[in-house]
Each structure stands twice: as C-alpha cells, then as structure tokens.
Amino acid sequence: LAKTTQPISMDSYEGQEVNITCSHNNIATNDYITWYQQFPSQGPRFIIQGYKTKVTNEVASLFIPADRKSSTLSLPRVSLSDTAVYYCLVGPDSGYSTLTFGKGTMLLVSP
Amino acid sequence: KAGVTQTPRYLIKTRGQQVTLSCSPISGHRSVSWYQQTPGQGLQFLFEYFSETQRNKGNFPGRFSGRQFSNSRSEMNVSTLELGDSALYLCASSSLQGKAYEQYFGPGTRLTVT
C-alpha cells in the first residue's frame, strides 16, 4: 500500500475553508484515495473517495492532480463540529476490506 | 438503516482474563473488520471476515481471535489479557457491492485492562 504523508495538525476558524493535503508519491495505477473523519471516542467516518481530478459531495471536495502524487481534501466553511482527525488512505479498491491508517491530521476549529 | 452496533461499549478486565466483544454489521453487509486503536499505535487492522471466513489478518498475536456467524454478526476474543491490550476496539462493515474503502464503523468498545 502506498504510504501517505499529511500534516500532523492544522488550525482554522469558523467559516473558513480548510484544505488538507496528503502526499502519496508511490501511488499505484489501481489505487484510490479515500478520506475518513474521526471524532474523539468514535469510529472513523467515510468522507469521500476519488481516483483522479475532482470529486465533490455534500461534505467535502477532493482534488487530485494529474500525476496523482498528492491530493487535497477541501472542507468549505468549517464549523466547530468539524474539529476532528482526518485520515488520508491510499490503496486498491479490490473488495478486500483492509484499511491502513496513518497518524492523520488533527484539525482544530476555533470560534 | 441501523448503523454498526458494538457491545459492550465499555469494559474493565483484569490482566490474565479473557474478553469477548460483539459486533452487528449494517443489514446486508457481509464483510466485518476489526481494528484496535491506541494513542501510541493509532488505528491498526486486526482481521476481516466475509461469509464466516477470515480473509485477512493483521500483525497481532494469536491471543486475538475472531469469528463471524451466518447472520454476519461477528465476535472477537482476546485471551490472557495484558495491560497493553487496553484500547478502543472498532468494528467496521462493508457491503459486497460497495467499495472496499467505504467502510462503516461502529462506536467501538473501550477496553481497560487493570
């Protein structure tokens, strides 16, 4: 599985747009990029997944450049409730459900 | 649809004892995975079951075992508990038709070993 690198922590204020970048230099051709969100003492929650270009859902957008060596999770107009750890995962979506989590990015949103 | 449920939510055990944790996946989901989360090691994959068969196993000692029943409910067992087994144990389910990386996690069982 491709190794990922993301910032350990980020700070933001309510109403701002937050962009969390994940580096995955050795991503393979059949790898997808997936982001999870985890609140304290809860299980992670699937946010978004993409393969290339841009994916958007009601929660976030995922931007993936042409070389796919990095990706950016964009959270529009964050609120206090977006304070959480965000994990970037990269791997083949083969039907084998093994997720490898890194350290994630701790996002702290302040008033 | 009801989400993934785990019981019990909290558990306190003594070193040397054994423990069994239970997980009920989302209705229709046949894959169940277990993860251990600790402050030091983060989220680590334990094992995954599909149709009552263990498909994948993480790098944990044999004291950690699991099984899945015909209704897809799963249990994991830890024998001869050690202090280092104190952790949040998370169960996740996914559907056969769904993407492997789109897993749905339960709230976890907080195990404390004293």
PDB file of C-alpha atoms in Angstrom:
ATOM      1  CA  LEU A   1       0.000   0.000   0.000  1.00  0.00           C
ATOM      2  CA  ALA A   2       1.184   3.500  -0.841  1.00  0.00           C
ATOM      3  CA  LYS A   3       2.500   5.425   2.136  1.00  0.00           C
ATOM      4  CA  THR A   4       0.848   8.734   2.869  1.00  0.00           C
ATOM      5  CA  THR A   5       2.158  11.906   4.471  1.00  0.00           C
ATOM      6  CA  GLN A   6      -0.122  14.572   5.871  1.00  0.00           C
ATOM      7  CA  PRO A   7       0.312  17.402   8.381  1.00  0.00           C
ATOM      8  CA  ILE A   8       0.036  16.369  11.999  1.00  0.00           C
ATOM      9  CA  SER A   9      -2.237  19.260  12.888  1.00  0.00           C
ATOM     10  CA  MET A  10      -3.989  22.296  11.442  1.00  0.00           C
ATOM     11  CA  ASP A  11      -5.824  25.221  12.987  1.00  0.00           C
ATOM     12  CA  SER A  12      -8.703  27.164  11.489  1.00  0.00           C
ATOM     13  CA  TYR A  13     -11.560  29.464  12.404  1.00  0.00           C
ATOM     14  CA  GLU A  14     -15.250  29.010  11.900  1.00  0.00           C
ATOM     15  CA  GLY A  15     -16.434  29.938   8.431  1.00  0.00           C
ATOM     16  CA  GLN A  16     -13.076  29.455   6.749  1.00  0.00           C
ATOM     17  CA  GLU A  17     -12.265  26.961   4.035  1.00  0.00           C
ATOM     18  CA  VAL A  18      -9.781  24.313   5.110  1.00  0.00           C
ATOM     19  CA  ASN A  19      -7.533  22.411   2.737  1.00  0.00           C
ATOM     20  CA  ILE A  20      -5.664  19.349   3.987  1.00  0.00           C
ATOM     21  CA  THR A  21      -3.055  17.987   1.632  1.00  0.00           C
ATOM     22  CA  CYS A  22      -1.898  14.399   1.539  1.00  0.00           C
ATOM     23  CA  SER A  23       1.242  13.276  -0.233  1.00  0.00           C
ATOM     24  CA  HIS A  24       1.373   9.793  -1.775  1.00  0.00           C
ATOM     25  CA  ASN A  25       4.334   9.733  -4.121  1.00  0.00           C
ATOM     26  CA  ASN A  26       4.305   5.998  -4.845  1.00  0.00           C
ATOM     27  CA  ILE A  27       0.614   5.643  -5.560  1.00  0.00           C
ATOM     28  CA  ALA A  28      -0.127   2.736  -7.871  1.00  0.00           C
ATOM     29  CA  THR A  29      -2.240   2.796 -11.005  1.00  0.00           C
ATOM     30  CA  ASN A  30      -5.119   0.934  -9.376  1.00  0.00           C
ATOM     31  CA  ASP A  31      -5.037   2.851  -6.093  1.00  0.00           C
ATOM     32  CA  TYR A  32      -7.882   5.057  -4.927  1.00  0.00           C
ATOM     33  CA  ILE A  33      -7.632   7.946  -2.458  1.00  0.00           C
ATOM     34  CA  THR A  34     -10.023   7.884   0.458  1.00  0.00           C
ATOM     35  CA  TRP A  35     -10.543  10.242   3.385  1.00  0.00           C
ATOM     36  CA  TYR A  36     -12.016   9.440   6.763  1.00  0.00           C
ATOM     37  CA  GLN A  37     -13.003  11.692   9.660  1.00  0.00           C
ATOM     38  CA  GLN A  38     -12.842  10.653  13.290  1.00  0.00           C
ATOM     39  CA  PHE A  39     -14.226  12.391  16.349  1.00  0.00           C
ATOM     40  CA  PRO A  40     -12.882  11.526  19.820  1.00  0.00           C
ATOM     41  CA  SER A  41     -14.025   8.142  21.118  1.00  0.00           C
ATOM     42  CA  GLN A  42     -15.946   7.392  17.936  1.00  0.00           C
ATOM     43  CA  GLY A  43     -15.249   5.232  14.937  1.00  0.00           C
ATOM     44  CA  PRO A  44     -13.944   6.838  11.735  1.00  0.00           C
ATOM     45  CA  ARG A  45     -16.476   8.026   9.201  1.00  0.00           C
ATOM     46  CA  PHE A  46     -16.030   7.761   5.443  1.00  0.00           C
ATOM     47  CA  ILE A  47     -15.981  11.235   3.875  1.00  0.00           C
ATOM     48  CA  ILE A  48     -15.012  10.965   0.261  1.00  0.00           C
ATOM     49  CA  GLN A  49     -13.144   8.879  -2.272  1.00  0.00           C
ATOM     50  CA  GLY A  50     -11.627   9.666  -5.630  1.00  0.00           C
ATOM     51  CA  TYR A  51      -9.342   8.386  -8.345  1.00  0.00           C
ATOM     52  CA  LYS A  52      -8.476  11.487 -10.380  1.00  0.00           C
ATOM     53  CA  THR A  53      -9.476  15.123 -10.984  1.00  0.00           C
ATOM     54  CA  LYS A  54     -12.168  16.381  -8.637  1.00  0.00           C
ATOM     55  CA  VAL A  55     -14.864  14.740  -6.584  1.00  0.00           C
ATOM     56  CA  THR A  56     -17.471  16.651  -4.598  1.00  0.00           C
ATOM     57  CA  ASN A  57     -20.183  15.565  -2.211  1.00  0.00           C
ATOM     58  CA  GLU A  58     -22.300  17.272   0.401  1.00  0.00           C
ATOM     59  CA  VAL A  59     -19.484  17.201   2.932  1.00  0.00           C
ATOM     60  CA  ALA A  60     -16.250  17.936   1.085  1.00  0.00           C
ATOM     61  CA  SER A  61     -14.355  18.144  -2.155  1.00  0.00           C
ATOM     62  CA  LEU A  62     -11.343  16.107  -3.142  1.00  0.00           C
ATOM     63  CA  PHE A  63      -8.849  17.499  -5.614  1.00  0.00           C
ATOM     64  CA  ILE A  64      -6.404  15.128  -7.295  1.00  0.00           C
ATOM     65  CA  PRO A  65      -3.825  16.462  -9.771  1.00  0.00           C
ATOM     66  CA  ALA A  66      -2.982  14.642 -12.957  1.00  0.00           C
ATOM     67  CA  ASP A  67       0.110  12.916 -11.531  1.00  0.00           C
ATOM     68  CA  ARG A  68      -1.941  11.689  -8.531  1.00  0.00           C
ATOM     69  CA  LYS A  69       1.072  12.020  -6.228  1.00  0.00           C
ATOM     70  CA  SER A  70      -0.904  14.177  -3.846  1.00  0.00           C
ATOM     71  CA  SER A  71      -4.484  15.038  -3.050  1.00  0.00           C
ATOM     72  CA  THR A  72      -6.274  17.811  -1.191  1.00  0.00           C
ATOM     73  CA  LEU A  73      -9.336  17.468   0.960  1.00  0.00           C
ATOM     74  CA  SER A  74     -11.276  20.722   0.995  1.00  0.00           C
ATOM     75  CA  LEU A  75     -13.809  21.492   3.719  1.00  0.00           C
ATOM     76  CA  PRO A  76     -15.890  24.586   2.904  1.00  0.00           C
ATOM     77  CA  ARG A  77     -16.853  26.970   5.684  1.00  0.00           C
ATOM     78  CA  VAL A  78     -15.860  24.819   8.635  1.00  0.00           C
ATOM     79  CA  SER A  79     -17.681  24.919  11.938  1.00  0.00           C
ATOM     80  CA  LEU A  80     -16.661  23.917  15.447  1.00  0.00           C
ATOM     81  CA  SER A  81     -18.142  20.471  14.820  1.00  0.00           C
ATOM     82  CA  ASP A  82     -15.567  19.833  12.107  1.00  0.00           C
ATOM     83  CA  THR A  83     -12.880  19.575  14.770  1.00  0.00           C
ATOM     84  CA  ALA A  84     -11.654  16.017  14.282  1.00  0.00           C
ATOM     85  CA  VAL A  85      -8.830  13.871  12.971  1.00  0.00           C
ATOM     86  CA  TYR A  86      -8.770  13.440   9.205  1.00  0.00           C
ATOM     87  CA  TYR A  87      -7.119  10.401   7.656  1.00  0.00           C
ATOM     88  CA  CYS A  88      -5.922  10.015   4.093  1.00  0.00           C
ATOM     89  CA  LEU A  89      -5.774   6.428   2.836  1.00  0.00           C
ATOM     90  CA  VAL A  90      -4.478   5.125  -0.461  1.00  0.00           C
ATOM     91  CA  GLY A  91      -4.920   1.637  -1.805  1.00  0.00           C
ATOM     92  CA  PRO A  92      -6.620  -0.604  -4.352  1.00  0.00           C
ATOM     93  CA  ASP A  93     -10.369  -0.805  -4.047  1.00  0.00           C
ATOM     94  CA  SER A  94     -10.294  -4.517  -4.638  1.00  0.00           C
ATOM     95  CA  GLY A  95     -13.054  -5.670  -2.360  1.00  0.00           C
ATOM     96  CA  TYR A  96     -10.645  -6.716   0.351  1.00  0.00           C
ATOM     97  CA  SER A  97     -11.551  -4.517   3.260  1.00  0.00           C
ATOM     98  CA  THR A  98      -8.233  -3.795   4.895  1.00  0.00           C
ATOM     99  CA  LEU A  99      -7.650  -0.172   5.735  1.00  0.00           C
ATOM    100  CA  THR A 100      -4.216   1.105   6.726  1.00  0.00           C
ATOM    101  CA  PHE A 101      -4.480   4.288   8.735  1.00  0.00           C
ATOM    102  CA  GLY A 102      -1.625   6.699   9.261  1.00  0.00           C
ATOM    103  CA  LYS A 103      -1.429   9.284  12.015  1.00  0.00           C
ATOM    104  CA  GLY A 104      -3.946  11.592  10.393  1.00  0.00           C
ATOM    105  CA  THR A 105      -4.321  15.367  10.661  1.00  0.00           C
ATOM    106  CA  MET A 106      -5.847  16.847  13.789  1.00  0.00           C
ATOM    107  CA  LEU A 107      -7.975  19.802  12.672  1.00  0.00           C
ATOM    108  CA  LEU A 108      -8.898  22.263  15.393  1.00  0.00           C
ATOM    109  CA  VAL A 109     -11.584  24.793  14.527  1.00  0.00           C
ATOM    110  CA  SER A 110     -11.872  27.785  16.840  1.00  0.00           C
ATOM    111  CA  PRO A 111     -14.672  30.338  17.176  1.00  0.00           C
TER     112      PRO A 111
ATOM    113  CA  LYS B   1     -30.800   1.586   8.110  1.00  0.00           C
ATOM    114  CA  ALA B   2     -29.387   0.979  11.547  1.00  0.00           C
ATOM    115  CA  GLY B   3     -25.667   1.517  11.829  1.00  0.00           C
ATOM    116  CA  VAL B   4     -22.980  -0.812  13.089  1.00  0.00           C
ATOM    117  CA  THR B   5     -23.531  -1.696  16.715  1.00  0.00           C
ATOM    118  CA  GLN B   6     -20.965  -2.907  19.186  1.00  0.00           C
ATOM    119  CA  THR B   7     -21.445  -4.338  22.637  1.00  0.00           C
ATOM    120  CA  PRO B   8     -20.474  -3.686  25.271  1.00  0.00           C
ATOM    121  CA  ARG B   9     -19.448  -0.059  24.939  1.00  0.00           C
ATOM    122  CA  TYR B  10     -17.175  -0.126  27.951  1.00  0.00           C
ATOM    123  CA  LEU B  11     -15.394  -2.974  29.666  1.00  0.00           C
ATOM    124  CA  ILE B  12     -12.940  -3.283  32.519  1.00  0.00           C
ATOM    125  CA  LYS B  13     -10.992  -6.504  32.871  1.00  0.00           C
ATOM    126  CA  THR B  14      -8.082  -7.754  34.917  1.00  0.00           C
ATOM    127  CA  ARG B  15      -4.792  -8.864  33.458  1.00  0.00           C
ATOM    128  CA  GLY B  16      -4.896 -12.571  32.573  1.00  0.00           C
ATOM    129  CA  GLN B  17      -8.630 -12.674  31.943  1.00  0.00           C
ATOM    130  CA  GLN B  18     -10.246 -13.076  28.576  1.00  0.00           C
ATOM    131  CA  VAL B  19     -12.850 -10.930  26.857  1.00  0.00           C
ATOM    132  CA  THR B  20     -15.346 -11.261  24.028  1.00  0.00           C
ATOM    133  CA  LEU B  21     -16.568  -8.288  22.052  1.00  0.00           C
ATOM    134  CA  SER B  22     -19.551  -8.321  19.739  1.00  0.00           C
ATOM    135  CA  CYS B  23     -20.321  -6.502  16.519  1.00  0.00           C
ATOM    136  CA  SER B  24     -23.511  -6.383  14.461  1.00  0.00           C
ATOM    137  CA  PRO B  25     -22.917  -5.015  10.960  1.00  0.00           C
ATOM    138  CA  ILE B  26     -25.281  -2.938   8.890  1.00  0.00           C
ATOM    139  CA  SER B  27     -28.059  -5.092   7.483  1.00  0.00           C
ATOM    140  CA  GLY B  28     -26.934  -6.636   4.209  1.00  0.00           C
ATOM    141  CA  HIS B  29     -23.230  -6.106   4.834  1.00  0.00           C
ATOM    142  CA  ARG B  30     -21.286  -9.330   4.762  1.00  0.00           C
ATOM    143  CA  SER B  31     -17.785  -8.063   5.476  1.00  0.00           C
ATOM    144  CA  VAL B  32     -16.762  -7.241   9.027  1.00  0.00           C
ATOM    145  CA  SER B  33     -13.368  -5.899  10.032  1.00  0.00           C
ATOM    146  CA  TRP B  34     -11.892  -5.278  13.445  1.00  0.00           C
ATOM    147  CA  TYR B  35      -9.407  -2.581  14.396  1.00  0.00           C
ATOM    148  CA  GLN B  36      -7.547  -1.661  17.547  1.00  0.00           C
ATOM    149  CA  GLN B  37      -6.913   1.986  18.337  1.00  0.00           C
ATOM    150  CA  THR B  38      -4.422   3.177  20.935  1.00  0.00           C
ATOM    151  CA  PRO B  39      -2.830   6.598  21.455  1.00  0.00           C
ATOM    152  CA  GLY B  40       0.603   5.215  20.697  1.00  0.00           C
ATOM    153  CA  GLN B  41      -0.040   2.955  17.707  1.00  0.00           C
ATOM    154  CA  GLY B  42      -3.098   4.606  16.227  1.00  0.00           C
ATOM    155  CA  LEU B  43      -5.604   2.535  14.272  1.00  0.00           C
ATOM    156  CA  GLN B  44      -4.377  -0.953  13.486  1.00  0.00           C
ATOM    157  CA  PHE B  45      -6.119  -3.659  11.488  1.00  0.00           C
ATOM    158  CA  LEU B  46      -6.829  -6.884  13.385  1.00  0.00           C
ATOM    159  CA  PHE B  47      -8.749  -9.112  10.975  1.00  0.00           C
ATOM    160  CA  GLU B  48     -11.538  -9.203   8.446  1.00  0.00           C
ATOM    161  CA  TYR B  49     -14.302 -11.728   7.952  1.00  0.00           C
ATOM    162  CA  PHE B  50     -16.503 -12.355   4.973  1.00  0.00           C
ATOM    163  CA  SER B  51     -19.195 -15.023   4.861  1.00  0.00           C
ATOM    164  CA  GLU B  52     -17.905 -16.615   8.055  1.00  0.00           C
ATOM    165  CA  THR B  53     -14.349 -16.892   6.693  1.00  0.00           C
ATOM    166  CA  GLN B  54     -11.346 -14.903   7.806  1.00  0.00           C
ATOM    167  CA  ARG B  55      -9.985 -13.231   4.660  1.00  0.00           C
ATOM    168  CA  ASN B  56      -7.269 -11.037   6.117  1.00  0.00           C
ATOM    169  CA  LYS B  57      -5.339 -10.870   9.335  1.00  0.00           C
ATOM    170  CA  GLY B  58      -3.186  -8.142  10.775  1.00  0.00           C
ATOM    171  CA  ASN B  59       0.012  -8.475  12.731  1.00  0.00           C
ATOM    172  CA  PHE B  60      -1.355  -9.360  16.143  1.00  0.00           C
ATOM    173  CA  PRO B  61      -0.532 -12.320  18.414  1.00  0.00           C
ATOM    174  CA  GLY B  62      -2.673 -15.425  18.476  1.00  0.00           C
ATOM    175  CA  ARG B  63      -4.346 -14.230  21.665  1.00  0.00           C
ATOM    176  CA  PHE B  64      -6.546 -12.166  19.372  1.00  0.00           C
ATOM    177  CA  SER B  65      -9.106 -14.215  17.515  1.00  0.00           C
ATOM    178  CA  GLY B  66     -12.450 -13.701  15.915  1.00  0.00           C
ATOM    179  CA  ARG B  67     -15.316 -15.351  14.167  1.00  0.00           C
ATOM    180  CA  GLN B  68     -18.327 -14.490  12.093  1.00  0.00           C
ATOM    181  CA  PHE B  69     -21.734 -16.076  12.220  1.00  0.00           C
ATOM    182  CA  SER B  70     -24.120 -16.893   9.392  1.00  0.00           C
ATOM    183  CA  ASN B  71     -26.070 -13.679  10.060  1.00  0.00           C
ATOM    184  CA  SER B  72     -22.795 -11.717   9.579  1.00  0.00           C
ATOM    185  CA  ARG B  73     -22.558 -10.774  13.243  1.00  0.00           C
ATOM    186  CA  SER B  74     -19.006 -11.047  14.477  1.00  0.00           C
ATOM    187  CA  GLU B  75     -17.192 -11.537  17.727  1.00  0.00           C
ATOM    188  CA  MET B  76     -13.604 -11.033  18.654  1.00  0.00           C
ATOM    189  CA  ASN B  77     -11.916 -12.626  21.608  1.00  0.00           C
ATOM    190  CA  VAL B  78      -8.783 -11.663  23.450  1.00  0.00           C
ATOM    191  CA  SER B  79      -7.338 -14.230  25.818  1.00  0.00           C
ATOM    192  CA  THR B  80      -4.812 -13.759  28.602  1.00  0.00           C
ATOM    193  CA  LEU B  81      -5.286 -10.020  28.647  1.00  0.00           C
ATOM    194  CA  GLU B  82      -2.273  -7.767  29.033  1.00  0.00           C
ATOM    195  CA  LEU B  83      -2.153  -4.153  30.144  1.00  0.00           C
ATOM    196  CA  GLY B  84      -1.194  -3.181  26.599  1.00  0.00           C
ATOM    197  CA  ASP B  85      -4.487  -4.525  25.287  1.00  0.00           C
ATOM    198  CA  SER B  86      -6.258  -1.507  26.740  1.00  0.00           C
ATOM    199  CA  ALA B  87      -7.654   0.213  23.686  1.00  0.00           C
ATOM    200  CA  LEU B  88     -10.686   1.216  21.699  1.00  0.00           C
ATOM    201  CA  TYR B  89     -11.765  -1.755  19.596  1.00  0.00           C
ATOM    202  CA  LEU B  90     -13.603  -0.787  16.460  1.00  0.00           C
ATOM    203  CA  CYS B  91     -15.687  -2.886  14.168  1.00  0.00           C
ATOM    204  CA  ALA B  92     -16.462  -1.876  10.593  1.00  0.00           C
ATOM    205  CA  SER B  93     -18.709  -3.368   7.955  1.00  0.00           C
ATOM    206  CA  SER B  94     -18.908  -3.018   4.212  1.00  0.00           C
ATOM    207  CA  SER B  95     -21.117  -4.447   1.530  1.00  0.00           C
ATOM    208  CA  LEU B  96     -20.092  -6.838  -1.211  1.00  0.00           C
ATOM    209  CA  GLN B  97     -21.200  -4.355  -3.814  1.00  0.00           C
ATOM    210  CA  GLY B  98     -19.706  -1.386  -2.047  1.00  0.00           C
ATOM    211  CA  LYS B  99     -16.192  -0.108  -2.385  1.00  0.00           C
ATOM    212  CA  ALA B 100     -13.651  -1.805  -0.128  1.00  0.00           C
ATOM    213  CA  TYR B 101     -12.547   1.525   1.253  1.00  0.00           C
ATOM    214  CA  GLU B 102     -16.073   2.649   2.085  1.00  0.00           C
ATOM    215  CA  GLN B 103     -16.424   1.065   5.474  1.00  0.00           C
ATOM    216  CA  TYR B 104     -18.887   1.919   8.179  1.00  0.00           C
ATOM    217  CA  PHE B 105     -17.536   1.928  11.701  1.00  0.00           C
ATOM    218  CA  GLY B 106     -19.322   1.284  14.947  1.00  0.00           C
ATOM    219  CA  PRO B 107     -18.846   3.392  18.080  1.00  0.00           C
ATOM    220  CA  GLY B 108     -16.284   0.983  19.474  1.00  0.00           C
ATOM    221  CA  THR B 109     -15.759  -0.888  22.706  1.00  0.00           C
ATOM    222  CA  ARG B 110     -13.460   0.797  25.201  1.00  0.00           C
ATOM    223  CA  LEU B 111     -11.495  -1.964  26.938  1.00  0.00           C
ATOM    224  CA  THR B 112      -9.489  -1.169  30.024  1.00  0.00           C
ATOM    225  CA  VAL B 113      -7.179  -3.832  31.446  1.00  0.00           C
ATOM    226  CA  THR B 114      -6.034  -3.333  35.028  1.00  0.00           C
TER     227      THR B 114
END
